[in-house]
Coordinates of C-alpha atoms (C1' of nucleotides) in Angstrom, one line a residue:
Chain A
M1 CA 15.8 19.4 -1.7
E2 CA 18.4 17.5 0.2
R3 CA 16.9 15.2 2.8
K4 CA 17.0 14.6 6.7
R5 CA 18.3 11.8 8.3
A6 CA 15.0 10.7 9.7
D7 CA 14.3 10.5 5.4
L8 CA 16.6 7.9 5.4
I9 CA 15.2 5.8 8.1
A10 CA 11.9 5.5 7.5
D11 CA 13.1 4.7 4.3
A12 CA 15.6 2.5 6.0
I13 CA 12.5 0.6 8.5
E14 CA 10.4 0.3 4.6
E15 CA 12.6 -1.7 3.7
L16 CA 13.1 -3.6 7.0
I17 CA 9.2 -4.7 6.5
F18 CA 9.5 -5.2 3.2
D19 CA 12.1 -7.4 3.5
G20 CA 10.5 -9.3 6.1
T21 CA 13.0 -8.6 8.7
F22 CA 9.7 -7.2 11.0
E23 CA 6.5 -8.7 10.3
D24 CA 2.4 -7.6 10.6
G25 CA 1.9 -7.3 14.3
D26 CA 4.9 -6.4 15.6
R27 CA 5.7 -3.2 17.5
L28 CA 8.5 -1.2 16.0
D29 CA 10.2 -0.7 19.7
E30 CA 11.6 3.1 19.2
V31 CA 15.0 2.2 21.9
Q32 CA 15.7 -0.7 20.0
L33 CA 15.8 0.9 16.5
A34 CA 17.6 4.0 17.9
E35 CA 20.5 1.7 18.4
R36 CA 20.1 -0.6 15.4
F37 CA 20.8 2.9 13.5
S38 CA 23.2 4.6 16.1
V39 CA 20.4 7.3 16.4
S40 CA 18.4 9.3 19.9
R41 CA 15.0 8.4 19.8
T42 CA 13.7 11.8 18.3
P43 CA 14.7 10.6 14.8
I44 CA 13.2 7.4 14.7
R45 CA 9.4 9.3 16.1
E46 CA 10.1 11.4 13.1
A47 CA 10.5 8.4 10.7
L48 CA 7.4 7.0 12.3
Q49 CA 5.5 9.8 12.0
R50 CA 6.2 8.6 8.3
L51 CA 5.0 5.4 8.3
I52 CA 2.0 6.0 9.9
L53 CA 0.8 8.8 7.7
S54 CA 1.9 7.1 4.9
G55 CA 0.0 4.0 6.4
L56 CA 2.1 1.1 6.7
V57 CA 2.2 1.2 10.1
E58 CA 0.0 1.8 12.6
Q59 CA -0.4 3.9 16.2
I60 CA -2.4 3.1 19.4
P61 CA -1.7 5.5 21.9
R62 CA 0.8 5.2 24.5
R63 CA 1.0 2.2 23.3
G64 CA 3.4 2.0 20.2
V65 CA 3.7 1.6 16.6
F66 CA 2.2 -1.5 14.4
V67 CA 3.3 -3.2 11.2
R68 CA 0.4 -3.3 9.8
Q69 CA 0.0 -5.3 6.6
P70 CA -3.4 -4.5 5.3
G71 CA -5.4 -8.2 4.6
P72 CA -7.0 -9.7 1.2
V73 CA -10.0 -7.2 1.8
E74 CA -7.7 -4.2 1.9
L75 CA -5.4 -5.5 -0.8
I76 CA -7.8 -5.9 -3.0
E77 CA -10.0 -2.6 -2.6
M78 CA -6.3 -0.6 -3.2
F79 CA -5.0 -3.1 -6.1
E80 CA -8.9 -1.7 -8.0
V81 CA -7.9 2.3 -6.9
M82 CA -4.3 1.4 -8.5
A83 CA -7.1 -0.2 -11.7
E84 CA -9.4 3.2 -12.1
L85 CA -6.2 5.8 -11.1
E86 CA -4.7 4.2 -13.7
A87 CA -7.2 3.7 -16.3
I88 CA -8.1 8.1 -15.7
C89 CA -4.4 7.6 -16.6
G90 CA -4.7 5.9 -19.6
R91 CA -7.5 7.9 -20.7
L92 CA -5.7 11.5 -20.5
A93 CA -3.0 10.1 -21.8
A94 CA -4.2 9.0 -25.0
S95 CA -5.4 13.1 -25.8
R96 CA -2.0 14.6 -24.4
I97 CA 0.6 13.0 -24.8
S98 CA 3.5 13.7 -26.3
D99 CA 5.6 11.8 -30.1
K100 CA 8.3 11.6 -27.9
A101 CA 7.3 10.3 -24.9
L102 CA 4.6 7.4 -26.6
A103 CA 8.2 6.6 -28.5
D104 CA 9.7 6.3 -25.3
L105 CA 6.9 3.9 -23.4
R106 CA 7.2 2.0 -26.7
A107 CA 11.1 2.0 -25.8
I108 CA 10.8 0.9 -22.3
N109 CA 8.6 -2.0 -22.9
D110 CA 10.5 -3.4 -25.7
R111 CA 12.8 -4.0 -22.3
C112 CA 11.0 -5.3 -20.6
R113 CA 10.2 -7.5 -23.4
T114 CA 13.8 -8.2 -23.5
A115 CA 14.4 -8.9 -19.7
T116 CA 11.1 -10.8 -20.2
E117 CA 12.1 -13.4 -22.8
A118 CA 16.0 -13.5 -20.7
Q119 CA 14.0 -14.3 -17.7
D120 CA 14.7 -11.6 -15.9
A121 CA 12.4 -10.9 -13.1
D122 CA 14.4 -8.2 -11.1
G123 CA 14.6 -6.5 -14.7
N124 CA 11.1 -6.8 -15.5
Y125 CA 9.9 -5.2 -12.7
H126 CA 12.7 -2.7 -12.6
Q127 CA 11.5 -2.1 -16.5
N128 CA 7.3 -2.5 -15.8
D129 CA 7.3 0.5 -13.4
I130 CA 9.3 2.7 -15.3
F131 CA 6.9 2.5 -18.2
H132 CA 3.4 3.0 -15.1
A133 CA 5.6 6.5 -14.0
T134 CA 6.4 7.8 -17.8
L135 CA 2.4 6.6 -18.4
Y136 CA 1.4 8.4 -15.3
A137 CA 4.1 12.1 -16.8
Q138 CA 1.8 12.0 -19.2
T139 CA -1.7 12.7 -18.2
G140 CA -0.4 16.8 -17.4
N141 CA -1.0 16.8 -14.1
A142 CA 1.4 16.5 -11.8
F143 CA -0.5 15.9 -8.7
L144 CA -1.9 12.9 -10.2
E145 CA 1.1 11.7 -10.8
Q146 CA 2.5 12.5 -6.9
E147 CA -0.8 10.6 -6.2
C148 CA -0.1 7.5 -8.3
L149 CA 3.1 7.8 -7.6
R150 CA 2.6 6.9 -3.9
L151 CA -0.2 4.4 -4.3
Q152 CA 2.3 2.4 -6.3
R153 CA 5.2 2.4 -4.0
R154 CA 2.7 1.1 -1.3
L155 CA 1.3 -1.6 -3.8
R156 CA 5.2 -2.7 -5.2
P157 CA 6.6 -5.5 -2.9
F158 CA 2.8 -7.0 -3.7
R159 CA 2.6 -6.3 -7.2
R160 CA 6.2 -8.3 -7.4
L161 CA 4.8 -11.3 -6.4
Q162 CA 2.4 -11.2 -9.4
L163 CA 5.2 -11.8 -11.5
R164 CA 6.2 -15.4 -10.4
W165 CA 2.9 -16.6 -12.2
R166 CA 4.1 -18.5 -15.0
G167 CA 3.7 -16.5 -18.7
R168 CA 2.8 -13.5 -16.6
M169 CA 5.4 -10.8 -17.7
A170 CA 4.9 -12.0 -21.1
Q171 CA 1.2 -11.2 -20.9
S172 CA 2.1 -8.0 -19.1
V173 CA 3.8 -7.1 -22.3
A174 CA 1.4 -7.9 -24.4
E175 CA -1.2 -5.6 -22.8
H176 CA 1.7 -2.9 -22.5
D177 CA 1.4 -3.0 -26.1
A178 CA -2.2 -2.8 -26.6
I179 CA -1.9 -0.2 -24.6
L180 CA 1.1 1.4 -26.7
A181 CA -2.3 0.9 -29.9
A182 CA -5.5 2.7 -27.7
I183 CA -3.2 5.1 -27.0
E184 CA -1.7 6.7 -30.0
S185 CA -5.2 5.9 -32.3
G186 CA -6.2 8.8 -29.5
D187 CA -8.7 5.8 -28.2
G188 CA -8.4 7.3 -24.4
A189 CA -11.4 5.1 -23.1
Q190 CA -10.7 1.9 -24.8
A191 CA -6.6 2.6 -22.6
G192 CA -8.7 3.4 -19.5
N193 CA -10.6 -0.2 -19.7
L194 CA -6.8 -1.5 -20.9
L195 CA -5.3 -0.3 -18.1
R196 CA -8.3 -1.2 -16.0
Q197 CA -7.9 -5.4 -16.5
H198 CA -4.2 -4.7 -16.6
V199 CA -3.6 -3.6 -13.0
T200 CA -7.1 -5.0 -11.6
V201 CA -6.2 -8.3 -9.1
Q202 CA -9.2 -11.0 -10.5
G203 CA -9.4 -14.8 -11.3
E204 CA -6.4 -16.6 -11.3
K205 CA -4.4 -13.4 -10.0
F206 CA -6.6 -13.1 -7.0
H207 CA -6.1 -16.3 -6.2
R208 CA -2.1 -16.2 -6.1
L209 CA -2.4 -13.0 -4.4
M210 CA -3.5 -14.5 -1.6
S211 CA -1.7 -18.1 -1.2
S212 CA 1.1 -15.8 -0.9
L213 CA -0.9 -13.6 2.1
K214 CA -1.3 -16.7 3.6
P215 CA 2.6 -17.6 5.5
A216 CA 2.2 -14.0 6.1
A217 CA -0.9 -13.9 8.2
E218 CA 0.6 -16.2 10.7
Chain B
M1 CA -9.9 6.4 18.9
E2 CA -8.9 9.9 18.9
R3 CA -5.1 10.4 19.3
K4 CA -2.9 13.0 21.6
R5 CA -2.4 16.8 21.5
A6 CA 0.1 16.5 18.7
D7 CA -2.9 15.7 16.2
L8 CA -5.2 18.2 17.9
I9 CA -2.4 21.0 17.6
A10 CA -2.2 20.0 13.8
D11 CA -6.0 20.4 13.0
A12 CA -5.8 23.8 14.7
I13 CA -3.4 24.5 13.0
E14 CA -4.7 24.0 9.5
E15 CA -7.6 25.8 10.7
L16 CA -5.2 29.0 11.5
I17 CA -3.6 28.6 7.3
F18 CA -7.5 28.1 6.4
D19 CA -8.9 31.0 8.1
G20 CA -6.0 33.5 6.6
T21 CA -3.8 33.8 10.2
F22 CA -0.7 32.3 8.2
E23 CA -1.0 33.0 4.5
D24 CA 0.6 31.6 1.7
G25 CA 4.6 32.0 2.2
D26 CA 4.5 32.4 5.8
R27 CA 7.0 30.9 8.4
L28 CA 5.7 28.7 10.7
D29 CA 8.1 29.2 13.7
E30 CA 8.0 26.7 16.0
V31 CA 8.6 28.4 19.0
Q32 CA 6.1 31.1 18.4
L33 CA 3.7 28.3 17.6
A34 CA 4.9 26.3 21.2
E35 CA 3.6 29.5 23.1
R36 CA 0.6 29.6 20.9
F37 CA -0.5 26.6 22.4
S38 CA 1.7 26.8 25.9
V39 CA 3.3 23.3 25.0
S40 CA 7.2 22.9 23.8
R41 CA 8.6 22.1 20.3
T42 CA 8.3 18.8 20.6
P43 CA 4.8 18.2 20.1
I44 CA 4.4 21.3 17.4
R45 CA 6.9 20.0 15.7
E46 CA 5.0 16.4 15.4
A47 CA 2.1 18.3 14.7
L48 CA 4.1 20.4 11.7
Q49 CA 5.7 17.0 10.5
R50 CA 1.3 16.1 9.7
L51 CA 1.3 19.0 7.6
I52 CA 4.3 18.6 5.9
L53 CA 2.9 15.2 4.7
S54 CA -0.6 16.3 3.7
G55 CA 1.0 18.4 1.4
L56 CA -0.4 21.9 2.9
V57 CA 3.3 23.5 4.0
E58 CA 6.4 22.6 2.1
Q59 CA 9.9 21.5 4.3
I60 CA 13.0 23.2 3.9
P61 CA 15.6 21.8 5.4
R62 CA 17.3 23.7 7.9
R63 CA 15.4 27.1 7.3
G64 CA 12.1 25.8 8.4
V65 CA 8.3 25.2 7.3
F66 CA 6.5 27.2 5.4
V67 CA 2.5 27.8 4.2
R68 CA 2.8 26.8 1.0
Q69 CA -1.0 26.8 -0.7
P70 CA -1.3 25.0 -3.8
G71 CA -1.1 27.6 -7.1
P72 CA -3.8 28.0 -10.0
V73 CA -2.6 25.4 -12.2
E74 CA -2.0 22.7 -8.4
L75 CA -5.5 23.9 -8.3
I76 CA -7.5 22.9 -11.4
E77 CA -5.5 19.5 -11.4
M78 CA -6.1 18.8 -7.6
F79 CA -9.7 19.3 -9.2
E80 CA -9.2 17.0 -11.9
V81 CA -8.0 14.1 -10.2
M82 CA -11.0 14.5 -7.6
A83 CA -13.4 14.8 -10.4
E84 CA -12.6 11.8 -11.6
L85 CA -12.4 10.1 -7.9
E86 CA -16.0 11.6 -7.5
A87 CA -16.9 9.6 -10.5
I88 CA -15.5 6.3 -10.3
C89 CA -17.2 5.9 -6.9
G90 CA -20.7 7.1 -9.3
R91 CA -19.6 4.3 -11.5
L92 CA -18.9 1.7 -8.1
A93 CA -22.4 3.1 -6.2
A94 CA -24.8 2.7 -9.2
S95 CA -23.6 -1.0 -8.5
R96 CA -23.4 -1.3 -5.1
I97 CA -25.7 0.8 -3.3
S98 CA -28.2 -0.1 -0.9
D99 CA -32.3 0.9 -1.0
K100 CA -31.5 2.9 2.5
A101 CA -28.9 4.5 1.5
L102 CA -30.5 5.4 -1.9
A103 CA -32.9 6.9 0.7
D104 CA -30.8 8.3 2.8
L105 CA -28.5 10.1 -0.2
R106 CA -32.0 11.4 -1.2
A107 CA -33.4 13.1 3.1
I108 CA -29.5 14.0 2.2
N109 CA -29.9 16.4 -0.8
D110 CA -33.2 17.4 0.2
R111 CA -32.1 19.3 3.6
C112 CA -29.0 20.1 0.5
R113 CA -32.8 22.3 -1.2
T114 CA -34.1 23.4 2.0
A115 CA -31.1 25.3 3.1
T116 CA -30.4 27.1 -1.0
E117 CA -34.3 28.6 -0.5
A118 CA -33.5 29.7 2.4
Q119 CA -30.4 30.9 1.2
D120 CA -28.0 29.0 4.0
A121 CA -25.1 28.8 1.4
D122 CA -23.7 27.3 5.1
G123 CA -25.8 25.2 5.4
N124 CA -26.2 23.8 2.0
Y125 CA -22.0 23.8 2.5
H126 CA -22.7 21.2 5.3
Q127 CA -24.6 19.1 3.9
N128 CA -23.3 18.9 0.2
D129 CA -19.9 17.8 2.1
I130 CA -22.3 15.4 3.2
F131 CA -23.7 14.3 0.5
H132 CA -20.6 13.4 -1.5
A133 CA -19.2 11.9 1.7
T134 CA -22.1 9.2 1.9
L135 CA -21.7 8.2 -1.4
Y136 CA -17.8 8.0 -0.6
A137 CA -19.0 5.0 1.9
Q138 CA -20.9 3.5 -1.0
T139 CA -18.3 2.0 -3.1
G140 CA -18.1 -0.8 -0.6
N141 CA -14.5 0.3 -0.8
A142 CA -13.4 1.7 2.4
F143 CA -9.3 2.8 1.3
L144 CA -11.1 4.5 -1.9
E145 CA -13.4 5.9 0.5
Q146 CA -10.3 7.1 2.6
E147 CA -8.9 8.5 -0.1
C148 CA -11.7 10.6 -1.4
L149 CA -12.1 12.1 2.3
R150 CA -8.8 12.9 1.9
L151 CA -9.4 14.9 -1.0
Q152 CA -12.2 16.6 0.0
R153 CA -11.1 17.8 3.1
R154 CA -8.1 19.6 1.0
L155 CA -10.6 21.6 -1.2
R156 CA -13.0 22.4 0.9
P157 CA -11.9 25.3 1.5
F158 CA -11.9 26.7 -1.8
R159 CA -15.1 24.8 -2.7
R160 CA -16.4 27.0 -0.5
L161 CA -15.9 29.9 -1.9
Q162 CA -17.8 28.4 -5.7
L163 CA -21.0 28.5 -3.8
R164 CA -20.9 32.9 -3.8
W165 CA -22.1 32.5 -7.8
R166 CA -25.7 33.3 -8.1
G167 CA -27.6 30.5 -8.4
R168 CA -25.1 27.8 -8.3
M169 CA -26.8 26.5 -5.1
A170 CA -29.8 25.8 -6.6
Q171 CA -27.5 24.6 -9.6
S172 CA -26.1 21.4 -7.8
V173 CA -29.0 20.5 -6.0
A174 CA -30.0 19.2 -9.4
E175 CA -27.0 18.4 -10.6
H176 CA -27.4 16.1 -7.3
D177 CA -30.9 14.9 -8.4
A178 CA -29.4 13.3 -12.1
I179 CA -27.4 11.7 -10.2
L180 CA -29.6 9.9 -8.5
A181 CA -31.5 9.4 -10.7
A182 CA -29.0 7.7 -12.5
I183 CA -27.3 5.7 -9.9
E184 CA -30.9 4.5 -9.1
S185 CA -32.0 3.0 -13.1
G186 CA -28.5 1.5 -12.3
D187 CA -26.5 3.2 -15.0
G188 CA -23.3 3.5 -13.3
A189 CA -21.3 5.5 -16.3
Q190 CA -24.1 7.9 -16.6
A191 CA -23.6 8.6 -12.4
G192 CA -20.0 8.9 -13.4
N193 CA -20.1 11.5 -15.9
L194 CA -22.3 13.5 -13.6
L195 CA -20.6 13.9 -10.7
R196 CA -17.4 13.7 -13.2
Q197 CA -19.2 17.1 -14.2
H198 CA -20.3 17.8 -11.2
V199 CA -17.4 18.2 -9.7
T200 CA -15.3 19.8 -12.7
V201 CA -17.6 22.6 -12.7
Q202 CA -17.1 23.3 -9.3
G203 CA -13.3 23.8 -10.5
E204 CA -13.8 26.1 -12.7
K205 CA -16.0 28.4 -11.0
F206 CA -13.6 28.3 -8.3
H207 CA -11.1 28.9 -11.0
R208 CA -12.8 32.1 -12.4
L209 CA -13.8 33.7 -9.6
M210 CA -10.1 33.2 -8.6
S211 CA -9.0 35.4 -11.8
S212 CA -10.8 37.8 -10.7
L213 CA -9.6 38.4 -7.3
K214 CA -6.0 38.2 -9.0
P215 CA -5.5 41.5 -9.4
A216 CA -7.4 42.1 -5.6
A217 CA -4.3 40.3 -3.6
E218 CA -1.5 42.1 -5.5
Chain C
dA1 C1' -5.4 -22.4 43.8
dA2 C1' -6.8 -19.0 41.0
dA3 C1' -8.2 -14.0 41.3
dT4 C1' -6.8 -10.1 42.0
dC5 C1' -4.7 -5.6 43.5
dC6 C1' -0.5 -2.7 43.9
dA7 C1' 3.5 -1.9 42.8
dT8 C1' 7.4 -2.4 40.0
dT9 C1' 9.0 -1.5 35.6
dC10 C1' 9.0 -0.9 30.8
dT11 C1' 7.8 2.8 26.9
dT12 C1' 5.4 6.6 25.1
dG13 C1' 4.9 11.4 25.2
dT14 C1' 6.5 16.5 26.6
dA15 C1' 10.4 19.4 27.7
dT16 C1' 14.6 21.4 28.0
dA17 C1' 19.0 21.2 26.6
dC18 C1' 22.7 21.4 23.2
dA19 C1' 25.0 21.2 18.7
dA20 C1' 24.7 22.6 14.1
dA21 C1' 23.7 25.9 10.3
dA22 C1' 21.7 28.9 8.1
dA23 C1' 20.7 33.9 9.0
dA24 C1' 21.4 38.9 10.6
dT25 C1' 25.0 42.6 11.8
dT26 C1' 28.7 44.7 13.1
dT27 C1' 33.7 45.8 12.2
dG28 C1' 37.0 46.0 8.9
dA29 C1' 39.4 47.4 4.9
dC30 C1' 39.4 49.7 0.1
Chain D
dG1 C1' 30.4 54.9 1.4
dT2 C1' 30.4 50.8 -0.2
dC3 C1' 31.4 46.1 0.1
dA4 C1' 33.1 41.4 2.1
dA5 C1' 34.6 39.1 5.8
dA6 C1' 33.6 37.5 10.2
dT7 C1' 31.5 36.8 14.5
dT8 C1' 26.5 36.6 15.9
dT9 C1' 22.2 35.9 16.2
dT10 C1' 18.4 33.3 16.0
dT11 C1' 16.9 28.8 14.1
dT12 C1' 16.2 24.3 12.7
dG13 C1' 18.3 19.3 14.1
dT14 C1' 19.9 15.8 17.6
dA15 C1' 20.0 14.1 22.2
dT16 C1' 18.6 13.4 26.8
dA17 C1' 16.6 14.1 31.2
dC18 C1' 11.5 14.4 33.3
dA19 C1' 6.8 12.8 33.6
dA20 C1' 2.8 9.6 32.8
dG21 C1' -0.1 6.1 31.5
dA22 C1' 0.8 0.9 30.6
dA23 C1' 1.8 -4.3 31.2
dT24 C1' 3.7 -7.1 34.4
dG25 C1' 4.7 -9.9 37.9
dG26 C1' 4.2 -11.3 43.1
dA27 C1' 1.8 -11.4 47.4
dT28 C1' -2.0 -11.4 49.4
dT29 C1' -6.6 -13.1 50.2
dT30 C1' -11.1 -15.7 49.0

DNA sequence: AAATCCATTCTTGTATACAAAAAATTTGAC
DNA sequence: GTCAAATTTTTTGTATACAAGAATGGATTT
């Protein structure tokens, strides 16, 4: 399943948006991008199509495509959906997970713990993504897994910001422990509730997220 | 904000797949489609991009795009996700719905009932879609609403088939009544469970119908 | 001086031409 | 006659040329 050049370009443009090269509201000029990537406008336009469909940019007919970072409201909404999806995953996984996968999850969370103790935010962040992705796979529902991965990917740059909150990493690891305990005991409802709380943006996390958005809003 | 020609073509091709003009596994020839719609290959390719991203067709690099109808397993998975999403909508709507919207839902279900009594499958089908779409909007979460509409749209041709089951339409209307009662009493958990069951049944009915058709299809 | 209208220019949307890769067919050897 | 290799053909992927709509700027008028 090889990928085309347009896919690579789409990923590259996505990265340029995430790292701040293109800010909210910026127009993505086709000819500039074509020069930057040393290709014609055609593959650029294909790449932009992908980004439009993923919701990362918005197209205004005959005007161009513009970076469209989600505002506070939309972001909260997306996190709410993510929380509910993860709750579903937890509930389903509790009744469908294999012993091996459970051991894998414990091992992944141990690596989260190690990274946390080493103050390694990048490591924690990465292992955390793997933890959740592994959980998705244990729902036994490949379609659900893909949908979760899609939203996880979309929220990635925002989730990363939350790790800057002091003590958040350690708390996250502890929450993973509780989730794993609920899954192991087969208590799907409890696993779901814990996961929903784990992902839901509320209280301190809410303010933290909002203030980190302020600079991007300008 | 109807976009451009490529979007109309994408919808048209989608319709051609749903109505059976293109079957599972068929290759969608770019030049043939270009002739059919009297445009060049460029807008056709853009339309196909959309269908690829929506999962309705599959692209094999350097080979072309092929119609990819979901198999029995994937279909069951999709219905399971739809059921869980609707359950979420029901739970959220129970605490967020307005009195006016509740009255609207009752009116829509009354139209479902009228259509059922008139043996009007098309009418019931249409009003049923509106019923659920209206419910999505009452979650107060526009992102969730859009995601639900997306999956609802994808499952539409399959949901339609289950109405052929004798008595299903009347049962569906009764289930809507129970759901509305739960929402009105503010019992989100109950509303969610009823909706999950309501949609799960659709999937199972469809599954049984499909397996009974399998011999004929081969 | 401000506003409006027209022309120029810039950008997207579409068509076509070209290149590269895969499928199909033909030709040749055993 | 069959299998294989090479060539032809078909089809996708990319580049470029062209058309149409929107923005911009200047000139003219009030």
